[in-house]
mmCIF file with all atom_site columns, C-alpha atoms in Angstrom:
data_model
loop_
_atom_site.group_PDB
_atom_site.id
_atom_site.type_symbol
_atom_site.label_atom_id
_atom_site.label_alt_id
_atom_site.label_comp_id
_atom_site.label_asym_id
_atom_site.label_entity_id
_atom_site.label_seq_id
_atom_site.pdbx_PDB_ins_code
_atom_site.Cartn_x
_atom_site.Cartn_y
_atom_site.Cartn_z
_atom_site.occupancy
_atom_site.B_iso_or_equiv
_atom_site.pdbx_formal_charge
_atom_site.auth_seq_id
_atom_site.auth_comp_id
_atom_site.auth_asym_id
_atom_site.auth_atom_id
_atom_site.pdbx_PDB_model_num
ATOM 1   C CA . PRO A 1 1   ? -23.520 -48.474  47.488 1.00 0.00 ? 1   PRO A CA 1
ATOM 2   C CA . GLU A 1 2   ? -25.821 -48.154  50.460 1.00 0.00 ? 2   GLU A CA 1
ATOM 3   C CA . LEU A 1 3   ? -27.631 -50.912  52.396 1.00 0.00 ? 3   LEU A CA 1
ATOM 4   C CA . THR A 1 4   ? -31.395 -50.411  52.011 1.00 0.00 ? 4   THR A CA 1
ATOM 5   C CA . MET A 1 5   ? -32.771 -53.676  53.488 1.00 0.00 ? 5   MET A CA 1
ATOM 6   C CA . GLU A 1 6   ? -31.901 -57.119  54.735 1.00 0.00 ? 6   GLU A CA 1
ATOM 7   C CA . ILE A 1 7   ? -34.108 -60.039  53.961 1.00 0.00 ? 7   ILE A CA 1
ATOM 8   C CA . PRO A 1 8   ? -33.593 -63.400  55.679 1.00 0.00 ? 8   PRO A CA 1
ATOM 9   C CA . VAL A 1 9   ? -33.419 -66.394  53.290 1.00 0.00 ? 9   VAL A CA 1
ATOM 10  C CA . GLY A 1 10  ? -32.315 -70.008  53.626 1.00 0.00 ? 10  GLY A CA 1
ATOM 11  C CA . LEU A 1 11  ? -28.982 -71.322  54.944 1.00 0.00 ? 11  LEU A CA 1
ATOM 12  C CA . GLU A 1 12  ? -25.815 -70.387  53.089 1.00 0.00 ? 12  GLU A CA 1
ATOM 13  C CA . PRO A 1 13  ? -27.094 -68.227  50.225 1.00 0.00 ? 13  PRO A CA 1
ATOM 14  C CA . VAL A 1 14  ? -24.582 -68.511  47.359 1.00 0.00 ? 14  VAL A CA 1
ATOM 15  C CA . THR A 1 15  ? -26.273 -66.906  44.366 1.00 0.00 ? 15  THR A CA 1
ATOM 16  C CA . VAL A 1 16  ? -28.842 -64.289  43.556 1.00 0.00 ? 16  VAL A CA 1
ATOM 17  C CA . ALA A 1 17  ? -30.434 -63.686  40.148 1.00 0.00 ? 17  ALA A CA 1
ATOM 18  C CA . GLU A 1 18  ? -32.951 -61.156  39.035 1.00 0.00 ? 18  GLU A CA 1
ATOM 19  C CA . HIS A 1 19  ? -36.127 -62.625  37.588 1.00 0.00 ? 19  HIS A CA 1
ATOM 20  C CA . THR A 1 20  ? -38.147 -59.435  37.192 1.00 0.00 ? 20  THR A CA 1
ATOM 21  C CA . GLU A 1 21  ? -37.697 -55.820  38.266 1.00 0.00 ? 21  GLU A CA 1
ATOM 22  C CA . ASN A 1 22  ? -39.166 -56.641  41.705 1.00 0.00 ? 22  ASN A CA 1
ATOM 23  C CA . GLU A 1 23  ? -38.316 -60.322  42.092 1.00 0.00 ? 23  GLU A CA 1
ATOM 24  C CA . VAL A 1 24  ? -34.984 -61.990  42.776 1.00 0.00 ? 24  VAL A CA 1
ATOM 25  C CA . TRP A 1 25  ? -34.244 -65.686  43.373 1.00 0.00 ? 25  TRP A CA 1
ATOM 26  C CA . VAL A 1 26  ? -31.670 -66.697  45.990 1.00 0.00 ? 26  VAL A CA 1
ATOM 27  C CA . VAL A 1 27  ? -29.994 -70.072  45.899 1.00 0.00 ? 27  VAL A CA 1
ATOM 28  C CA . ASN A 1 28  ? -29.496 -71.540  49.383 1.00 0.00 ? 28  ASN A CA 1
ATOM 29  C CA . HIS A 1 29  ? -26.709 -74.118  49.275 1.00 0.00 ? 29  HIS A CA 1
ATOM 30  C CA . ILE A 1 30  ? -27.284 -75.792  52.663 1.00 0.00 ? 30  ILE A CA 1
ATOM 31  C CA . SER A 1 31  ? -31.127 -75.469  52.663 1.00 0.00 ? 31  SER A CA 1
ATOM 32  C CA . ASP A 1 32  ? -31.247 -77.095  49.216 1.00 0.00 ? 32  ASP A CA 1
ATOM 33  C CA . SER A 1 33  ? -33.740 -74.432  48.102 1.00 0.00 ? 33  SER A CA 1
ATOM 34  C CA . ILE A 1 34  ? -34.410 -71.240  46.274 1.00 0.00 ? 34  ILE A CA 1
ATOM 35  C CA . SER A 1 35  ? -35.924 -68.270  48.139 1.00 0.00 ? 35  SER A CA 1
ATOM 36  C CA . VAL A 1 36  ? -38.151 -66.197  45.880 1.00 0.00 ? 36  VAL A CA 1
ATOM 37  C CA . VAL A 1 37  ? -37.872 -62.584  47.134 1.00 0.00 ? 37  VAL A CA 1
ATOM 38  C CA . ASP A 1 38  ? -40.232 -59.720  46.329 1.00 0.00 ? 38  ASP A CA 1
ATOM 39  C CA . THR A 1 39  ? -37.974 -56.696  46.673 1.00 0.00 ? 39  THR A CA 1
ATOM 40  C CA . SER A 1 40  ? -40.911 -54.257  46.606 1.00 0.00 ? 40  SER A CA 1
ATOM 41  C CA . ILE A 1 41  ? -42.118 -55.595  49.986 1.00 0.00 ? 41  ILE A CA 1
ATOM 42  C CA . GLY A 1 42  ? -38.775 -56.915  51.233 1.00 0.00 ? 42  GLY A CA 1
ATOM 43  C CA . ALA A 1 43  ? -39.922 -60.437  51.935 1.00 0.00 ? 43  ALA A CA 1
ATOM 44  C CA . VAL A 1 44  ? -39.573 -64.053  50.772 1.00 0.00 ? 44  VAL A CA 1
ATOM 45  C CA . VAL A 1 45  ? -42.829 -64.935  49.015 1.00 0.00 ? 45  VAL A CA 1
ATOM 46  C CA . ASP A 1 46  ? -42.024 -68.551  48.102 1.00 0.00 ? 46  ASP A CA 1
ATOM 47  C CA . THR A 1 47  ? -39.486 -71.304  48.721 1.00 0.00 ? 47  THR A CA 1
ATOM 48  C CA . ILE A 1 48  ? -38.686 -73.880  46.021 1.00 0.00 ? 48  ILE A CA 1
ATOM 49  C CA . GLN A 1 49  ? -37.000 -77.123  47.155 1.00 0.00 ? 49  GLN A CA 1
ATOM 50  C CA . VAL A 1 50  ? -34.621 -78.096  44.399 1.00 0.00 ? 50  VAL A CA 1
ATOM 51  C CA . GLY A 1 51  ? -32.398 -80.943  45.655 1.00 0.00 ? 51  GLY A CA 1
ATOM 52  C CA . ASP A 1 52  ? -29.061 -81.460  47.326 1.00 0.00 ? 52  ASP A CA 1
ATOM 53  C CA . ARG A 1 53  ? -26.400 -78.742  47.136 1.00 0.00 ? 53  ARG A CA 1
ATOM 54  C CA . PRO A 1 54  ? -27.636 -76.237  44.549 1.00 0.00 ? 54  PRO A CA 1
ATOM 55  C CA . GLY A 1 55  ? -24.762 -74.106  43.305 1.00 0.00 ? 55  GLY A CA 1
ATOM 56  C CA . ASP A 1 56  ? -25.885 -71.477  40.841 1.00 0.00 ? 56  ASP A CA 1
ATOM 57  C CA . LEU A 1 57  ? -28.970 -70.093  39.088 1.00 0.00 ? 57  LEU A CA 1
ATOM 58  C CA . ALA A 1 58  ? -29.498 -68.313  35.777 1.00 0.00 ? 58  ALA A CA 1
ATOM 59  C CA . PHE A 1 59  ? -32.485 -67.305  33.681 1.00 0.00 ? 59  PHE A CA 1
ATOM 60  C CA . ALA A 1 60  ? -32.618 -67.815  29.906 1.00 0.00 ? 60  ALA A CA 1
ATOM 61  C CA . GLY A 1 61  ? -34.972 -68.530  27.031 1.00 0.00 ? 61  GLY A CA 1
ATOM 62  C CA . ASP A 1 62  ? -38.217 -67.165  25.712 1.00 0.00 ? 62  ASP A CA 1
ATOM 63  C CA . PRO A 1 63  ? -40.286 -67.658  27.755 1.00 0.00 ? 63  PRO A CA 1
ATOM 64  C CA . LYS A 1 64  ? -37.740 -67.234  30.513 1.00 0.00 ? 64  LYS A CA 1
ATOM 65  C CA . LEU A 1 65  ? -36.840 -70.380  32.371 1.00 0.00 ? 65  LEU A CA 1
ATOM 66  C CA . ALA A 1 66  ? -34.765 -70.846  35.540 1.00 0.00 ? 66  ALA A CA 1
ATOM 67  C CA . PHE A 1 67  ? -31.702 -73.130  35.374 1.00 0.00 ? 67  PHE A CA 1
ATOM 68  C CA . VAL A 1 68  ? -30.224 -74.437  38.677 1.00 0.00 ? 68  VAL A CA 1
ATOM 69  C CA . THR A 1 69  ? -27.096 -76.605  39.128 1.00 0.00 ? 69  THR A CA 1
ATOM 70  C CA . LEU A 1 70  ? -27.346 -79.440  41.579 1.00 0.00 ? 70  LEU A CA 1
ATOM 71  C CA . MET A 1 71  ? -23.888 -80.559  42.623 1.00 0.00 ? 71  MET A CA 1
ATOM 72  C CA . THR A 1 72  ? -24.750 -83.910  44.254 1.00 0.00 ? 72  THR A CA 1
ATOM 73  C CA . ASP A 1 73  ? -27.313 -84.950  41.678 1.00 0.00 ? 73  ASP A CA 1
ATOM 74  C CA . ARG A 1 74  ? -24.924 -83.973  38.857 1.00 0.00 ? 74  ARG A CA 1
ATOM 75  C CA . SER A 1 75  ? -27.673 -82.175  36.972 1.00 0.00 ? 75  SER A CA 1
ATOM 76  C CA . VAL A 1 76  ? -29.207 -78.929  35.959 1.00 0.00 ? 76  VAL A CA 1
ATOM 77  C CA . ARG A 1 77  ? -32.840 -78.527  36.993 1.00 0.00 ? 77  ARG A CA 1
ATOM 78  C CA . VAL A 1 78  ? -35.110 -76.411  34.806 1.00 0.00 ? 78  VAL A CA 1
ATOM 79  C CA . ILE A 1 79  ? -37.899 -74.563  36.570 1.00 0.00 ? 79  ILE A CA 1
ATOM 80  C CA . ASP A 1 80  ? -40.844 -72.670  35.070 1.00 0.00 ? 80  ASP A CA 1
ATOM 81  C CA . PRO A 1 81  ? -40.790 -69.357  37.001 1.00 0.00 ? 81  PRO A CA 1
ATOM 82  C CA . ARG A 1 82  ? -44.571 -68.826  36.510 1.00 0.00 ? 82  ARG A CA 1
ATOM 83  C CA . THR A 1 83  ? -45.608 -72.142  38.129 1.00 0.00 ? 83  THR A CA 1
ATOM 84  C CA . ARG A 1 84  ? -42.343 -72.590  40.130 1.00 0.00 ? 84  ARG A CA 1
ATOM 85  C CA . GLN A 1 85  ? -42.459 -76.247  39.107 1.00 0.00 ? 85  GLN A CA 1
ATOM 86  C CA . GLN A 1 86  ? -39.572 -78.330  37.827 1.00 0.00 ? 86  GLN A CA 1
ATOM 87  C CA . ILE A 1 87  ? -40.054 -79.181  34.132 1.00 0.00 ? 87  ILE A CA 1
ATOM 88  C CA . ARG A 1 88  ? -36.832 -81.022  33.328 1.00 0.00 ? 88  ARG A CA 1
ATOM 89  C CA . SER A 1 89  ? -33.646 -82.398  34.883 1.00 0.00 ? 89  SER A CA 1
ATOM 90  C CA . ILE A 1 90  ? -30.653 -82.357  32.548 1.00 0.00 ? 90  ILE A CA 1
ATOM 91  C CA . PRO A 1 91  ? -27.938 -84.892  33.499 1.00 0.00 ? 91  PRO A CA 1
ATOM 92  C CA . ILE A 1 92  ? -24.370 -83.568  33.572 1.00 0.00 ? 92  ILE A CA 1
ATOM 93  C CA . GLU A 1 93  ? -21.641 -86.167  33.174 1.00 0.00 ? 93  GLU A CA 1
ATOM 94  C CA . GLY A 1 94  ? -19.153 -84.749  35.666 1.00 0.00 ? 94  GLY A CA 1
ATOM 95  C CA . ASN A 1 95  ? -18.596 -83.957  39.321 1.00 0.00 ? 95  ASN A CA 1
ATOM 96  C CA . ASP A 1 96  ? -20.153 -80.916  40.939 1.00 0.00 ? 96  ASP A CA 1
ATOM 97  C CA . PRO A 1 97  ? -21.741 -78.842  38.166 1.00 0.00 ? 97  PRO A CA 1
ATOM 98  C CA . ARG A 1 98  ? -21.569 -75.375  39.638 1.00 0.00 ? 98  ARG A CA 1
ATOM 99  C CA . THR A 1 99  ? -21.443 -72.184  37.681 1.00 0.00 ? 99  THR A CA 1
ATOM 100 C CA . LEU A 1 100 ? -23.935 -71.145  34.980 1.00 0.00 ? 100 LEU A CA 1
ATOM 101 C CA . LEU A 1 101 ? -23.628 -68.488  32.232 1.00 0.00 ? 101 LEU A CA 1
ATOM 102 C CA . PRO A 1 102 ? -26.418 -67.681  29.811 1.00 0.00 ? 102 PRO A CA 1
ATOM 103 C CA . SER A 1 103 ? -25.574 -66.416  26.334 1.00 0.00 ? 103 SER A CA 1
ATOM 104 C CA . ALA A 1 104 ? -26.516 -62.833  25.514 1.00 0.00 ? 104 ALA A CA 1
ATOM 105 C CA . ASP A 1 105 ? -29.341 -64.045  23.235 1.00 0.00 ? 105 ASP A CA 1
ATOM 106 C CA . GLY A 1 106 ? -30.661 -66.475  25.924 1.00 0.00 ? 106 GLY A CA 1
ATOM 107 C CA . LYS A 1 107 ? -30.470 -69.490  23.631 1.00 0.00 ? 107 LYS A CA 1
ATOM 108 C CA . THR A 1 108 ? -27.580 -71.219  25.399 1.00 0.00 ? 108 THR A CA 1
ATOM 109 C CA . ILE A 1 109 ? -26.565 -71.916  28.947 1.00 0.00 ? 109 ILE A CA 1
ATOM 110 C CA . TRP A 1 110 ? -22.973 -72.990  29.763 1.00 0.00 ? 110 TRP A CA 1
ATOM 111 C CA . VAL A 1 111 ? -22.314 -75.098  32.842 1.00 0.00 ? 111 VAL A CA 1
ATOM 112 C CA . ALA A 1 112 ? -18.847 -75.117  34.447 1.00 0.00 ? 112 ALA A CA 1
ATOM 113 C CA . LEU A 1 113 ? -17.900 -78.067  36.625 1.00 0.00 ? 113 LEU A CA 1
ATOM 114 C CA . TYR A 1 114 ? -16.297 -77.421  40.000 1.00 0.00 ? 114 TYR A CA 1
ATOM 115 C CA . ARG A 1 115 ? -14.406 -80.727  39.927 1.00 0.00 ? 115 ARG A CA 1
ATOM 116 C CA . SER A 1 116 ? -14.007 -81.680  36.334 1.00 0.00 ? 116 SER A CA 1
ATOM 117 C CA . GLY A 1 117 ? -11.796 -84.613  35.389 1.00 0.00 ? 117 GLY A CA 1
ATOM 118 C CA . ASN A 1 118 ? -8.166  -83.816  34.641 1.00 0.00 ? 118 ASN A CA 1
ATOM 119 C CA . ARG A 1 119 ? -7.421  -87.299  33.239 1.00 0.00 ? 119 ARG A CA 1
ATOM 120 C CA . THR A 1 120 ? -5.501  -88.304  36.315 1.00 0.00 ? 120 THR A CA 1
ATOM 121 C CA . THR A 1 121 ? -5.910  -91.556  38.178 1.00 0.00 ? 121 THR A CA 1
ATOM 122 C CA . ILE A 1 122 ? -4.325  -93.318  41.094 1.00 0.00 ? 122 ILE A CA 1
ATOM 123 C CA . ILE A 1 123 ? -2.112  -96.385  40.728 1.00 0.00 ? 123 ILE A CA 1
ATOM 124 C CA . PRO A 1 124 ? -2.890  -98.591  43.805 1.00 0.00 ? 124 PRO A CA 1
ATOM 125 C CA . HIS A 1 125 ? -0.026  -99.091  46.259 1.00 0.00 ? 125 HIS A CA 1
ATOM 126 C CA . ASN A 1 126 ? 0.163   -102.844 45.561 1.00 0.00 ? 126 ASN A CA 1
ATOM 127 C CA . ILE A 1 127 ? 1.153   -102.350 41.914 1.00 0.00 ? 127 ILE A CA 1
ATOM 128 C CA . ALA A 1 128 ? 2.909   -98.987  42.119 1.00 0.00 ? 128 ALA A CA 1
ATOM 129 C CA . PRO A 1 129 ? 6.698   -98.946  41.912 1.00 0.00 ? 129 PRO A CA 1
ATOM 130 C CA . ASN A 1 130 ? 8.647   -99.004  45.168 1.00 0.00 ? 130 ASN A CA 1
ATOM 131 C CA . PRO A 1 131 ? 9.588   -95.617  46.476 1.00 0.00 ? 131 PRO A CA 1
ATOM 132 C CA . PRO A 1 132 ? 13.268  -94.606  46.260 1.00 0.00 ? 132 PRO A CA 1
ATOM 133 C CA . LYS A 1 133 ? 15.577  -95.717  49.082 1.00 0.00 ? 133 LYS A CA 1
ATOM 134 C CA . PRO A 1 134 ? 16.227  -93.058  51.693 1.00 0.00 ? 134 PRO A CA 1
ATOM 135 C CA . THR A 1 135 ? 19.439  -91.152  51.310 1.00 0.00 ? 135 THR A CA 1
ATOM 136 C CA . ASN A 1 136 ? 20.051  -91.501  55.075 1.00 0.00 ? 136 ASN A CA 1
ATOM 137 C CA . GLU A 1 137 ? 20.668  -95.208  55.604 1.00 0.00 ? 137 GLU A CA 1
ATOM 138 C CA . ALA A 1 138 ? 19.698  -94.928  59.256 1.00 0.00 ? 138 ALA A CA 1
ATOM 139 C CA . LEU A 1 139 ? 16.051  -94.388  58.187 1.00 0.00 ? 139 LEU A CA 1
ATOM 140 C CA . PRO A 1 140 ? 13.741  -97.328  57.388 1.00 0.00 ? 140 PRO A CA 1
ATOM 141 C CA . PRO A 1 141 ? 12.512  -97.643  53.833 1.00 0.00 ? 141 PRO A CA 1
ATOM 142 C CA . ALA A 1 142 ? 9.379   -95.676  52.949 1.00 0.00 ? 142 ALA A CA 1
ATOM 143 C CA . PRO A 1 143 ? 6.168   -97.737  52.742 1.00 0.00 ? 143 PRO A CA 1
ATOM 144 C CA . ARG A 1 144 ? 4.645   -98.512  49.338 1.00 0.00 ? 144 ARG A CA 1
ATOM 145 C CA . GLN A 1 145 ? 2.108   -95.968  48.317 1.00 0.00 ? 145 GLN A CA 1
ATOM 146 C CA . GLY A 1 146 ? -0.250  -95.151  45.491 1.00 0.00 ? 146 GLY A CA 1
ATOM 147 C CA . ILE A 1 147 ? 0.885   -92.664  42.852 1.00 0.00 ? 147 ILE A CA 1
ATOM 148 C CA . ILE A 1 148 ? -1.025  -90.217  40.663 1.00 0.00 ? 148 ILE A CA 1
ATOM 149 C CA . VAL A 1 149 ? -0.548  -90.562  36.917 1.00 0.00 ? 149 VAL A CA 1
ATOM 150 C CA . ASP A 1 150 ? -2.091  -89.391  33.689 1.00 0.00 ? 150 ASP A CA 1
ATOM 151 C CA . SER A 1 151 ? -4.794  -91.905  32.874 1.00 0.00 ? 151 SER A CA 1
ATOM 152 C CA . GLU A 1 152 ? -3.616  -91.932  29.261 1.00 0.00 ? 152 GLU A CA 1
ATOM 153 C CA . ASP A 1 153 ? -0.029  -92.784  30.192 1.00 0.00 ? 153 ASP A CA 1
ATOM 154 C CA . PRO A 1 154 ? 0.770   -95.871  28.022 1.00 0.00 ? 154 PRO A CA 1
ATOM 155 C CA . GLU A 1 155 ? 2.842   -97.342  30.876 1.00 0.00 ? 155 GLU A CA 1
ATOM 156 C CA . TRP A 1 156 ? -0.307  -97.648  33.047 1.00 0.00 ? 156 TRP A CA 1
ATOM 157 C CA . ASN A 1 157 ? -3.456  -97.414  30.967 1.00 0.00 ? 157 ASN A CA 1
ATOM 158 C CA . GLY A 1 158 ? -3.090  -100.972 29.661 1.00 0.00 ? 158 GLY A CA 1
ATOM 159 C CA . GLN A 1 159 ? -2.998  -102.353 33.208 1.00 0.00 ? 159 GLN A CA 1
ATOM 160 C CA . LEU A 1 160 ? -5.742  -100.200 34.625 1.00 0.00 ? 160 LEU A CA 1
ATOM 161 C CA . LYS A 1 161 ? -8.032  -99.920  31.618 1.00 0.00 ? 161 LYS A CA 1
ATOM 162 C CA . VAL A 1 162 ? -9.240  -96.530  32.848 1.00 0.00 ? 162 VAL A CA 1
ATOM 163 C CA . ALA A 1 163 ? -11.050 -94.121  30.479 1.00 0.00 ? 163 ALA A CA 1
ATOM 164 C CA . LEU A 1 164 ? -11.755 -90.853  32.231 1.00 0.00 ? 164 LEU A CA 1
ATOM 165 C CA . PRO A 1 165 ? -13.667 -88.016  30.483 1.00 0.00 ? 165 PRO A CA 1
ATOM 166 C CA . ASP A 1 166 ? -12.269 -84.533  30.869 1.00 0.00 ? 166 ASP A CA 1
ATOM 167 C CA . HIS A 1 167 ? -15.445 -82.523  30.390 1.00 0.00 ? 167 HIS A CA 1
ATOM 168 C CA . ASP A 1 168 ? -15.058 -79.076  31.897 1.00 0.00 ? 168 ASP A CA 1
ATOM 169 C CA . ILE A 1 169 ? -17.870 -77.048  30.277 1.00 0.00 ? 169 ILE A CA 1
ATOM 170 C CA . PHE A 1 170 ? -21.275 -78.246  29.115 1.00 0.00 ? 170 PHE A CA 1
ATOM 171 C CA . GLU A 1 171 ? -23.339 -76.313  26.624 1.00 0.00 ? 171 GLU A CA 1
ATOM 172 C CA . ILE A 1 172 ? -27.102 -76.590  27.012 1.00 0.00 ? 172 ILE A CA 1
ATOM 173 C CA . ASP A 1 173 ? -29.529 -75.824  24.217 1.00 0.00 ? 173 ASP A CA 1
ATOM 174 C CA . VAL A 1 174 ? -32.312 -73.783  25.915 1.00 0.00 ? 174 VAL A CA 1
ATOM 175 C CA . ALA A 1 175 ? -34.823 -74.599  23.154 1.00 0.00 ? 175 ALA A CA 1
ATOM 176 C CA . ASP A 1 176 ? -34.732 -78.397  23.597 1.00 0.00 ? 176 ASP A CA 1
ATOM 177 C CA . LEU A 1 177 ? -33.289 -78.485  27.166 1.00 0.00 ? 177 LEU A CA 1
ATOM 178 C CA . SER A 1 178 ? -30.466 -80.939  26.333 1.00 0.00 ? 178 SER A CA 1
ATOM 179 C CA . VAL A 1 179 ? -26.679 -80.931  26.338 1.00 0.00 ? 179 VAL A CA 1
ATOM 180 C CA . ARG A 1 180 ? -25.559 -79.772  22.875 1.00 0.00 ? 180 ARG A CA 1
ATOM 181 C CA . ARG A 1 181 ? -21.798 -79.881  23.305 1.00 0.00 ? 181 ARG A CA 1
ATOM 182 C CA . ARG A 1 182 ? -19.015 -80.636  25.845 1.00 0.00 ? 182 ARG A CA 1
ATOM 183 C CA . TYR A 1 183 ? -15.654 -78.826  26.085 1.00 0.00 ? 183 TYR A CA 1
ATOM 184 C CA . GLN A 1 184 ? -12.561 -80.469  27.542 1.00 0.00 ? 184 GLN A CA 1
ATOM 185 C CA . GLY A 1 185 ? -9.008  -79.559  28.402 1.00 0.00 ? 185 GLY A CA 1
ATOM 186 C CA . ILE A 1 186 ? -9.901  -76.214  29.843 1.00 0.00 ? 186 ILE A CA 1
#
């Protein structure tokens, strides 16, 4: 590998994806944008504002569409690369959708969450059991504190009435631009 050029883009570039032979799109995490780069002239030719904390970008479909994860918005934005306009926002029911992977045939996009639920919850300190007594009697007792438990633990879920999804991967149907399936326990 040999460096052939450097092209300034937005703040904190995190992903680059090839759109055409001479065009790449760069996701700028802090700038909340995509820099469209023409590699034949070595310059940014357009900037697309996408929303807070974009994480990844992938192209799929026929005609080809751009899919961009937005971590704060909990969505995948779909952009038409010809017009560079957003055509859909697909809600993702989970924290920080981040990584995208298109299928080989371009008909599916998988979205991995950076912080997916793991079915744990916190028992507040006022109802959590007392901590054990110190083995050294010269020490004062430990203060009450919250504890982390499995949200499906029968000892606690009746009191807390917590139902936490554990969706780790979302499968998007590129043809109708909707979530087709969710995978959990990954």
